[in-house]
Amino acid sequence: MRHGRILLEHRGAVAVMTLNDPATLNAFGAKLREDMTEALDAVEAGAARCLVITGAGRGFCSGANLNDPDRKPRDRAAEARGEAKTDLAAWYNPTFLRLRALRIPIVAAINGIAAGAGMSLALSADLRVAARSAGFLQAFARIGLVPDCGASFILPRLIGLSRAMELSLLAERLPADKALEWGLINRVVEDEALMPGALDMAQRLAEGPASLGLIRRLYWDGLEAGYEAQLAREDRVQTEAAATADYTEGVAAFREKRAARFSGH
């Protein structure tokens, strides 16, 4: 990426996107945001079958970079009047919608603190593996703001309203072990085992059928749907899955009592 604030590498069919500004704990500065847009362009256009998101150094992502020297001055009065786009409207919201619409599974390898929008980035993944030293922080109340980047939508659905309120109103750090107990993440591993574990999980997903992308779409869309509407959505997406070559291969492998060889198509 042009600024080097995002590293994108491919390990077979797994794309690994590393936030690379360790001096700020990988905060969302202007250059990192530009690089992330470029990286997502490449992932969407490429042949990867799973995306891993992680951070360089001691942090996963500390949220917005409030001390960013590249940050353009903001006219908050104009924003309040609706005459100018906020940072959320201009970049964060479109980017998080892109992550939600991605056609491949996302694994977050959370190597340190995930705070503010950085915690939302972790929540945007389908599976979350955290190092034991990692932590989660809804820091907004500390500076007089409110949760954003989808946190107010996803958190109560993951951990319940009371715990979401606790995290957001008290703005206390949630350690990885407690996050696992609450259902915020899927696994906790020792720090040195984080990337091997996340990559092993991602490789399993990358070897899976094209329907994995459809599964993630069903579950994300289902968060907003009523039961009857979700039944109808399942019908539509099942028809789409049944038209893939991977479905044909999966049925053939089942009948022949062998392991399926999925192509992702």
C-alpha positions as YAML, in Angstrom:
chain: A
units: angstrom
residues:
- id: 1
  name: MET
  ca: [0.00, 0.00, 0.00]
- id: 2
  name: ARG
  ca: [1.25, 3.48, -0.83]
- id: 3
  name: HIS
  ca: [1.92, 4.69, 2.73]
- id: 4
  name: GLY
  ca: [2.98, 1.35, 4.24]
- id: 5
  name: ARG
  ca: [0.36, 1.70, 6.98]
- id: 6
  name: ILE
  ca: [-1.37, -1.47, 5.81]
- id: 7
  name: LEU
  ca: [0.51, -4.61, 4.83]
- id: 8
  name: LEU
  ca: [-1.30, -7.05, 2.59]
- id: 9
  name: GLU
  ca: [0.14, -10.47, 1.93]
- id: 10
  name: HIS
  ca: [-1.23, -13.71, 0.58]
- id: 11
  name: ARG
  ca: [-0.53, -17.09, 2.13]
- id: 12
  name: GLY
  ca: [-2.07, -19.40, -0.40]
- id: 13
  name: ALA
  ca: [-5.77, -18.59, -0.54]
- id: 14
  name: VAL
  ca: [-5.60, -16.56, 2.70]
- id: 15
  name: ALA
  ca: [-5.14, -12.78, 2.54]
- id: 16
  name: VAL
  ca: [-3.55, -11.25, 5.65]
- id: 17
  name: MET
  ca: [-4.19, -7.55, 6.21]
- id: 18
  name: THR
  ca: [-1.96, -6.08, 8.93]
- id: 19
  name: LEU
  ca: [-2.54, -2.60, 10.33]
- id: 20
  name: ASN
  ca: [0.99, -1.24, 10.41]
- id: 21
  name: ASP
  ca: [1.36, 1.88, 12.54]
- id: 22
  name: PRO
  ca: [2.61, 0.40, 15.83]
- id: 23
  name: ALA
  ca: [3.71, 3.79, 17.20]
- id: 24
  name: THR
  ca: [0.00, 4.71, 17.52]
- id: 25
  name: LEU
  ca: [-1.15, 1.16, 18.33]
- id: 26
  name: ASN
  ca: [-2.43, 1.11, 14.75]
- id: 27
  name: ALA
  ca: [-4.85, 3.99, 15.16]
- id: 28
  name: PHE
  ca: [-7.01, 5.00, 12.22]
- id: 29
  name: GLY
  ca: [-4.98, 7.90, 10.86]
- id: 30
  name: ALA
  ca: [-5.58, 9.40, 7.42]
- id: 31
  name: LYS
  ca: [-2.78, 7.43, 5.78]
- id: 32
  name: LEU
  ca: [-3.83, 4.15, 7.36]
- id: 33
  name: ARG
  ca: [-7.40, 4.74, 6.18]
- id: 34
  name: GLU
  ca: [-6.22, 5.43, 2.64]
- id: 35
  name: ASP
  ca: [-4.12, 2.27, 2.67]
- id: 36
  name: MET
  ca: [-7.00, 0.22, 4.05]
- id: 37
  name: THR
  ca: [-9.25, 1.37, 1.23]
- id: 38
  name: GLU
  ca: [-6.59, 0.30, -1.26]
- id: 39
  name: ALA
  ca: [-6.14, -3.05, 0.50]
- id: 40
  name: LEU
  ca: [-9.87, -3.79, 0.45]
- id: 41
  name: ASP
  ca: [-9.93, -2.95, -3.26]
- id: 42
  name: ALA
  ca: [-7.24, -5.59, -3.78]
- id: 43
  name: VAL
  ca: [-9.01, -8.19, -1.62]
- id: 44
  name: GLU
  ca: [-12.32, -7.67, -3.40]
- id: 45
  name: ALA
  ca: [-10.66, -7.96, -6.81]
- id: 46
  name: GLY
  ca: [-8.45, -10.91, -5.88]
- id: 47
  name: ALA
  ca: [-8.87, -14.64, -5.47]
- id: 48
  name: ALA
  ca: [-8.46, -14.91, -1.68]
- id: 49
  name: ARG
  ca: [-10.97, -17.18, 0.03]
- id: 50
  name: CYS
  ca: [-10.49, -15.87, 3.57]
- id: 51
  name: LEU
  ca: [-9.26, -12.59, 5.08]
- id: 52
  name: VAL
  ca: [-7.29, -12.30, 8.32]
- id: 53
  name: ILE
  ca: [-7.07, -8.87, 9.98]
- id: 54
  name: THR
  ca: [-4.44, -8.21, 12.63]
- id: 55
  name: GLY
  ca: [-2.20, -5.44, 13.95]
- id: 56
  name: ALA
  ca: [1.55, -4.89, 14.04]
- id: 57
  name: GLY
  ca: [3.33, -4.48, 17.37]
- id: 58
  name: ARG
  ca: [1.56, -4.33, 20.73]
- id: 59
  name: GLY
  ca: [-1.91, -3.29, 19.57]
- id: 60
  name: PHE
  ca: [-4.64, -4.48, 17.28]
- id: 61
  name: CYS
  ca: [-6.17, -1.04, 16.70]
- id: 62
  name: SER
  ca: [-6.59, 1.82, 19.19]
- id: 63
  name: GLY
  ca: [-9.40, 3.52, 17.26]
- id: 64
  name: ALA
  ca: [-9.37, 6.96, 15.68]
- id: 65
  name: ASN
  ca: [-6.06, 8.82, 15.75]
- id: 66
  name: LEU
  ca: [-6.98, 12.08, 17.47]
- id: 67
  name: ASN
  ca: [-3.38, 13.33, 17.19]
- id: 68
  name: ASP
  ca: [-2.98, 12.51, 13.50]
- id: 69
  name: PRO
  ca: [-0.71, 15.14, 11.87]
- id: 70
  name: ASP
  ca: [-2.32, 14.31, 8.52]
- id: 71
  name: ARG
  ca: [-5.83, 14.92, 9.79]
- id: 72
  name: LYS
  ca: [-7.67, 17.71, 8.01]
- id: 73
  name: PRO
  ca: [-9.25, 20.41, 10.19]
- id: 74
  name: ARG
  ca: [-12.93, 19.77, 10.87]
- id: 75
  name: ASP
  ca: [-15.75, 22.26, 10.92]
- id: 76
  name: ARG
  ca: [-17.90, 20.69, 13.63]
- id: 77
  name: ALA
  ca: [-20.49, 23.44, 13.41]
- id: 78
  name: ALA
  ca: [-20.96, 22.74, 9.72]
- id: 79
  name: GLU
  ca: [-21.20, 19.01, 10.43]
- id: 80
  name: ALA
  ca: [-23.85, 19.65, 13.08]
- id: 81
  name: ARG
  ca: [-25.86, 21.65, 10.54]
- id: 82
  name: GLY
  ca: [-25.55, 18.81, 8.03]
- id: 83
  name: GLU
  ca: [-23.48, 20.92, 5.65]
- id: 84
  name: ALA
  ca: [-20.34, 18.75, 5.77]
- id: 85
  name: LYS
  ca: [-19.68, 15.04, 5.97]
- id: 86
  name: THR
  ca: [-18.42, 13.65, 9.25]
- id: 87
  name: ASP
  ca: [-15.49, 11.24, 9.30]
- id: 88
  name: LEU
  ca: [-18.03, 8.50, 9.94]
- id: 89
  name: ALA
  ca: [-20.07, 9.32, 6.86]
- id: 90
  name: ALA
  ca: [-17.03, 9.93, 4.68]
- id: 91
  name: TRP
  ca: [-14.94, 6.84, 5.44]
- id: 92
  name: TYR
  ca: [-15.73, 4.70, 8.48]
- id: 93
  name: ASN
  ca: [-19.32, 3.76, 7.67]
- id: 94
  name: PRO
  ca: [-18.68, 2.95, 3.99]
- id: 95
  name: THR
  ca: [-15.62, 0.91, 4.97]
- id: 96
  name: PHE
  ca: [-17.42, -1.12, 7.61]
- id: 97
  name: LEU
  ca: [-20.26, -1.75, 5.17]
- id: 98
  name: ARG
  ca: [-17.67, -3.05, 2.70]
- id: 99
  name: LEU
  ca: [-16.40, -5.47, 5.34]
- id: 100
  name: ARG
  ca: [-19.92, -6.66, 6.04]
- id: 101
  name: ALA
  ca: [-20.55, -7.23, 2.31]
- id: 102
  name: LEU
  ca: [-17.28, -9.08, 1.68]
- id: 103
  name: ARG
  ca: [-17.91, -12.40, -0.06]
- id: 104
  name: ILE
  ca: [-15.34, -14.34, 1.98]
- id: 105
  name: PRO
  ca: [-15.06, -15.09, 5.72]
- id: 106
  name: ILE
  ca: [-13.10, -12.71, 7.95]
- id: 107
  name: VAL
  ca: [-10.96, -13.78, 10.92]
- id: 108
  name: ALA
  ca: [-9.70, -11.15, 13.39]
- id: 109
  name: ALA
  ca: [-6.40, -12.04, 15.08]
- id: 110
  name: ILE
  ca: [-6.50, -9.63, 18.02]
- id: 111
  name: ASN
  ca: [-2.95, -9.19, 19.24]
- id: 112
  name: GLY
  ca: [-3.40, -6.34, 21.73]
- id: 113
  name: ILE
  ca: [-5.79, -3.58, 22.64]
- id: 114
  name: ALA
  ca: [-8.86, -3.16, 20.43]
- id: 115
  name: ALA
  ca: [-10.39, 0.19, 21.38]
- id: 116
  name: GLY
  ca: [-13.15, 2.37, 19.97]
- id: 117
  name: ALA
  ca: [-13.41, 1.91, 16.22]
- id: 118
  name: GLY
  ca: [-10.65, -0.69, 16.57]
- id: 119
  name: MET
  ca: [-12.96, -2.78, 18.72]
- id: 120
  name: SER
  ca: [-15.63, -2.34, 16.06]
- id: 121
  name: LEU
  ca: [-13.13, -3.59, 13.50]
- id: 122
  name: ALA
  ca: [-12.68, -6.76, 15.54]
- id: 123
  name: LEU
  ca: [-16.46, -7.10, 15.86]
- id: 124
  name: SER
  ca: [-16.83, -6.86, 12.08]
- id: 125
  name: ALA
  ca: [-15.03, -10.20, 11.68]
- id: 126
  name: ASP
  ca: [-16.94, -13.46, 11.57]
- id: 127
  name: LEU
  ca: [-14.54, -15.24, 13.92]
- id: 128
  name: ARG
  ca: [-12.34, -13.60, 16.55]
- id: 129
  name: VAL
  ca: [-9.18, -15.13, 18.03]
- id: 130
  name: ALA
  ca: [-7.49, -13.09, 20.76]
- id: 131
  name: ALA
  ca: [-4.09, -13.27, 22.39]
- id: 132
  name: ARG
  ca: [-4.32, -13.70, 26.14]
- id: 133
  name: SER
  ca: [-2.81, -10.23, 26.61]
- id: 134
  name: ALA
  ca: [-5.43, -8.60, 24.36]
- id: 135
  name: GLY
  ca: [-8.16, -6.36, 25.68]
- id: 136
  name: PHE
  ca: [-11.27, -4.53, 24.49]
- id: 137
  name: LEU
  ca: [-12.32, -0.99, 25.28]
- id: 138
  name: GLN
  ca: [-15.34, 1.10, 24.41]
- id: 139
  name: ALA
  ca: [-13.49, 4.31, 25.15]
- id: 140
  name: PHE
  ca: [-15.98, 6.84, 23.81]
- id: 141
  name: ALA
  ca: [-17.44, 7.93, 27.15]
- id: 142
  name: ARG
  ca: [-13.94, 8.93, 28.27]
- id: 143
  name: ILE
  ca: [-13.93, 11.74, 25.70]
- id: 144
  name: GLY
  ca: [-17.63, 12.58, 25.60]
- id: 145
  name: LEU
  ca: [-18.60, 10.60, 22.51]
- id: 146
  name: VAL
  ca: [-20.80, 7.60, 21.75]
- id: 147
  name: PRO
  ca: [-20.03, 4.14, 20.28]
- id: 148
  name: ASP
  ca: [-19.79, 4.09, 16.51]
- id: 149
  name: CYS
  ca: [-18.75, 1.95, 13.51]
- id: 150
  name: GLY
  ca: [-21.57, -0.46, 14.32]
- id: 151
  name: ALA
  ca: [-20.69, -1.12, 17.96]
- id: 152
  name: SER
  ca: [-24.10, -0.06, 19.26]
- id: 153
  name: PHE
  ca: [-25.70, -2.54, 16.85]
- id: 154
  name: ILE
  ca: [-23.39, -5.54, 17.23]
- id: 155
  name: LEU
  ca: [-22.44, -5.44, 20.92]
- id: 156
  name: PRO
  ca: [-25.90, -5.95, 22.49]
- id: 157
  name: ARG
  ca: [-26.58, -8.73, 19.99]
- id: 158
  name: LEU
  ca: [-23.35, -10.50, 20.93]
- id: 159
  name: ILE
  ca: [-23.24, -10.08, 24.69]
- id: 160
  name: GLY
  ca: [-26.65, -8.70, 25.71]
- id: 161
  name: LEU
  ca: [-27.86, -5.22, 26.52]
- id: 162
  name: SER
  ca: [-26.67, -5.08, 30.14]
- id: 163
  name: ARG
  ca: [-23.09, -6.01, 29.34]
- id: 164
  name: ALA
  ca: [-23.01, -3.72, 26.31]
- id: 165
  name: MET
  ca: [-24.20, -0.88, 28.55]
- id: 166
  name: GLU
  ca: [-21.56, -1.74, 31.13]
- id: 167
  name: LEU
  ca: [-18.74, -1.65, 28.60]
- id: 168
  name: SER
  ca: [-19.94, 1.58, 27.01]
- id: 169
  name: LEU
  ca: [-21.03, 3.59, 30.05]
- id: 170
  name: LEU
  ca: [-18.14, 2.67, 32.35]
- id: 171
  name: ALA
  ca: [-15.52, 2.55, 29.56]
- id: 172
  name: GLU
  ca: [-13.52, -0.12, 31.38]
- id: 173
  name: ARG
  ca: [-11.06, -2.45, 29.68]
- id: 174
  name: LEU
  ca: [-12.38, -5.96, 29.11]
- id: 175
  name: PRO
  ca: [-9.61, -8.60, 29.24]
- id: 176
  name: ALA
  ca: [-9.53, -11.37, 26.67]
- id: 177
  name: ASP
  ca: [-10.50, -14.15, 29.11]
- id: 178
  name: LYS
  ca: [-13.59, -12.25, 30.22]
- id: 179
  name: ALA
  ca: [-14.43, -11.41, 26.60]
- id: 180
  name: LEU
  ca: [-14.42, -15.13, 25.85]
- id: 181
  name: GLU
  ca: [-16.64, -15.84, 28.85]
- id: 182
  name: TRP
  ca: [-19.10, -13.19, 27.65]
- id: 183
  name: GLY
  ca: [-19.20, -14.54, 24.10]
- id: 184
  name: LEU
  ca: [-17.53, -11.51, 22.54]
- id: 185
  name: ILE
  ca: [-14.79, -13.62, 20.96]
- id: 186
  name: ASN
  ca: [-14.41, -17.24, 19.87]
- id: 187
  name: ARG
  ca: [-11.02, -18.27, 21.25]
- id: 188
  name: VAL
  ca: [-8.19, -17.10, 23.49]
- id: 189
  name: VAL
  ca: [-4.69, -18.41, 22.89]
- id: 190
  name: GLU
  ca: [-1.26, -17.68, 24.30]
- id: 191
  name: ASP
  ca: [0.32, -14.67, 22.64]
- id: 192
  name: GLU
  ca: [2.88, -16.64, 20.66]
- id: 193
  name: ALA
  ca: [0.16, -18.96, 19.33]
- id: 194
  name: LEU
  ca: [-2.08, -16.18, 17.99]
- id: 195
  name: MET
  ca: [-1.05, -15.99, 14.34]
- id: 196
  name: PRO
  ca: [-0.47, -19.74, 13.91]
- id: 197
  name: GLY
  ca: [-3.91, -20.37, 15.38]
- id: 198
  name: ALA
  ca: [-5.63, -17.67, 13.35]
- id: 199
  name: LEU
  ca: [-3.92, -18.78, 10.14]
- id: 200
  name: ASP
  ca: [-4.86, -22.40, 10.76]
- id: 201
  name: MET
  ca: [-8.48, -21.36, 11.18]
- id: 202
  name: ALA
  ca: [-8.31, -19.17, 8.08]
- id: 203
  name: GLN
  ca: [-6.79, -21.97, 6.03]
- id: 204
  name: ARG
  ca: [-9.65, -24.27, 7.00]
- id: 205
  name: LEU
  ca: [-12.10, -21.60, 5.85]
- id: 206
  name: ALA
  ca: [-10.14, -20.99, 2.63]
- id: 207
  name: GLU
  ca: [-10.45, -24.68, 1.80]
- id: 208
  name: GLY
  ca: [-14.20, -24.58, 2.33]
- id: 209
  name: PRO
  ca: [-16.99, -24.19, -0.23]
- id: 210
  name: ALA
  ca: [-18.27, -21.00, -1.81]
- id: 211
  name: SER
  ca: [-21.28, -21.25, 0.51]
- id: 212
  name: LEU
  ca: [-19.15, -19.95, 3.43]
- id: 213
  name: GLY
  ca: [-19.50, -16.46, 2.02]
- id: 214
  name: LEU
  ca: [-23.24, -17.02, 1.68]
- id: 215
  name: ILE
  ca: [-23.43, -18.25, 5.28]
- id: 216
  name: ARG
  ca: [-21.80, -15.07, 6.58]
- id: 217
  name: ARG
  ca: [-24.21, -13.01, 4.50]
- id: 218
  name: LEU
  ca: [-27.22, -14.89, 5.89]
- id: 219
  name: TYR
  ca: [-26.17, -14.36, 9.49]
- id: 220
  name: TRP
  ca: [-25.25, -10.71, 9.11]
- id: 221
  name: ASP
  ca: [-28.47, -9.92, 7.25]
- id: 222
  name: GLY
  ca: [-30.44, -11.99, 9.74]
- id: 223
  name: LEU
  ca: [-29.51, -9.64, 12.57]
- id: 224
  name: GLU
  ca: [-32.01, -7.16, 11.11]
- id: 225
  name: ALA
  ca: [-34.71, -9.54, 9.84]
- id: 226
  name: GLY
  ca: [-37.90, -10.94, 11.23]
- id: 227
  name: TYR
  ca: [-38.34, -14.72, 11.28]
- id: 228
  name: GLU
  ca: [-40.58, -14.93, 8.21]
- id: 229
  name: ALA
  ca: [-38.32, -12.65, 6.19]
- id: 230
  name: GLN
  ca: [-35.28, -14.71, 7.19]
- id: 231
  name: LEU
  ca: [-36.95, -17.94, 6.07]
- id: 232
  name: ALA
  ca: [-37.53, -16.36, 2.66]
- id: 233
  name: ARG
  ca: [-33.91, -15.14, 2.58]
- id: 234
  name: GLU
  ca: [-32.66, -18.65, 3.40]
- id: 235
  name: ASP
  ca: [-34.68, -19.97, 0.47]
- id: 236
  name: ARG
  ca: [-33.12, -17.46, -1.94]
- id: 237
  name: VAL
  ca: [-29.56, -17.97, -0.72]
- id: 238
  name: GLN
  ca: [-29.90, -21.76, -0.60]
- id: 239
  name: THR
  ca: [-30.88, -21.68, -4.27]
- id: 240
  name: GLU
  ca: [-27.77, -19.62, -4.96]
- id: 241
  name: ALA
  ca: [-25.59, -22.09, -3.04]
- id: 242
  name: ALA
  ca: [-27.09, -25.07, -4.85]
- id: 243
  name: ALA
  ca: [-26.00, -23.55, -8.18]
- id: 244
  name: THR
  ca: [-22.30, -23.62, -7.25]
- id: 245
  name: ALA
  ca: [-19.74, -26.17, -8.42]
- id: 246
  name: ASP
  ca: [-18.83, -26.72, -4.77]
- id: 247
  name: TYR
  ca: [-22.33, -28.05, -4.05]
- id: 248
  name: THR
  ca: [-21.99, -30.55, -6.89]
- id: 249
  name: GLU
  ca: [-18.57, -31.59, -5.57]
- id: 250
  name: GLY
  ca: [-19.82, -31.80, -1.98]
- id: 251
  name: VAL
  ca: [-22.68, -34.15, -2.92]
- id: 252
  name: ALA
  ca: [-20.39, -36.27, -5.07]
- id: 253
  name: ALA
  ca: [-17.84, -36.57, -2.26]
- id: 254
  name: PHE
  ca: [-20.56, -37.53, 0.21]
- id: 255
  name: ARG
  ca: [-21.85, -40.27, -2.08]
- id: 256
  name: GLU
  ca: [-18.34, -41.53, -2.84]
- id: 257
  name: LYS
  ca: [-17.36, -41.44, 0.86]
- id: 258
  name: ARG
  ca: [-14.31, -39.20, 0.31]
- id: 259
  name: ALA
  ca: [-13.16, -35.74, 1.38]
- id: 260
  name: ALA
  ca: [-14.58, -32.95, -0.76]
- id: 261
  name: ARG
  ca: [-12.20, -30.87, -2.86]
- id: 262
  name: PHE
  ca: [-13.80, -27.45, -2.88]
- id: 263
  name: SER
  ca: [-12.72, -24.78, -5.38]
- id: 264
  name: GLY
  ca: [-14.53, -21.78, -3.92]
- id: 265
  name: HIS
  ca: [-16.81, -21.56, -6.95]
...
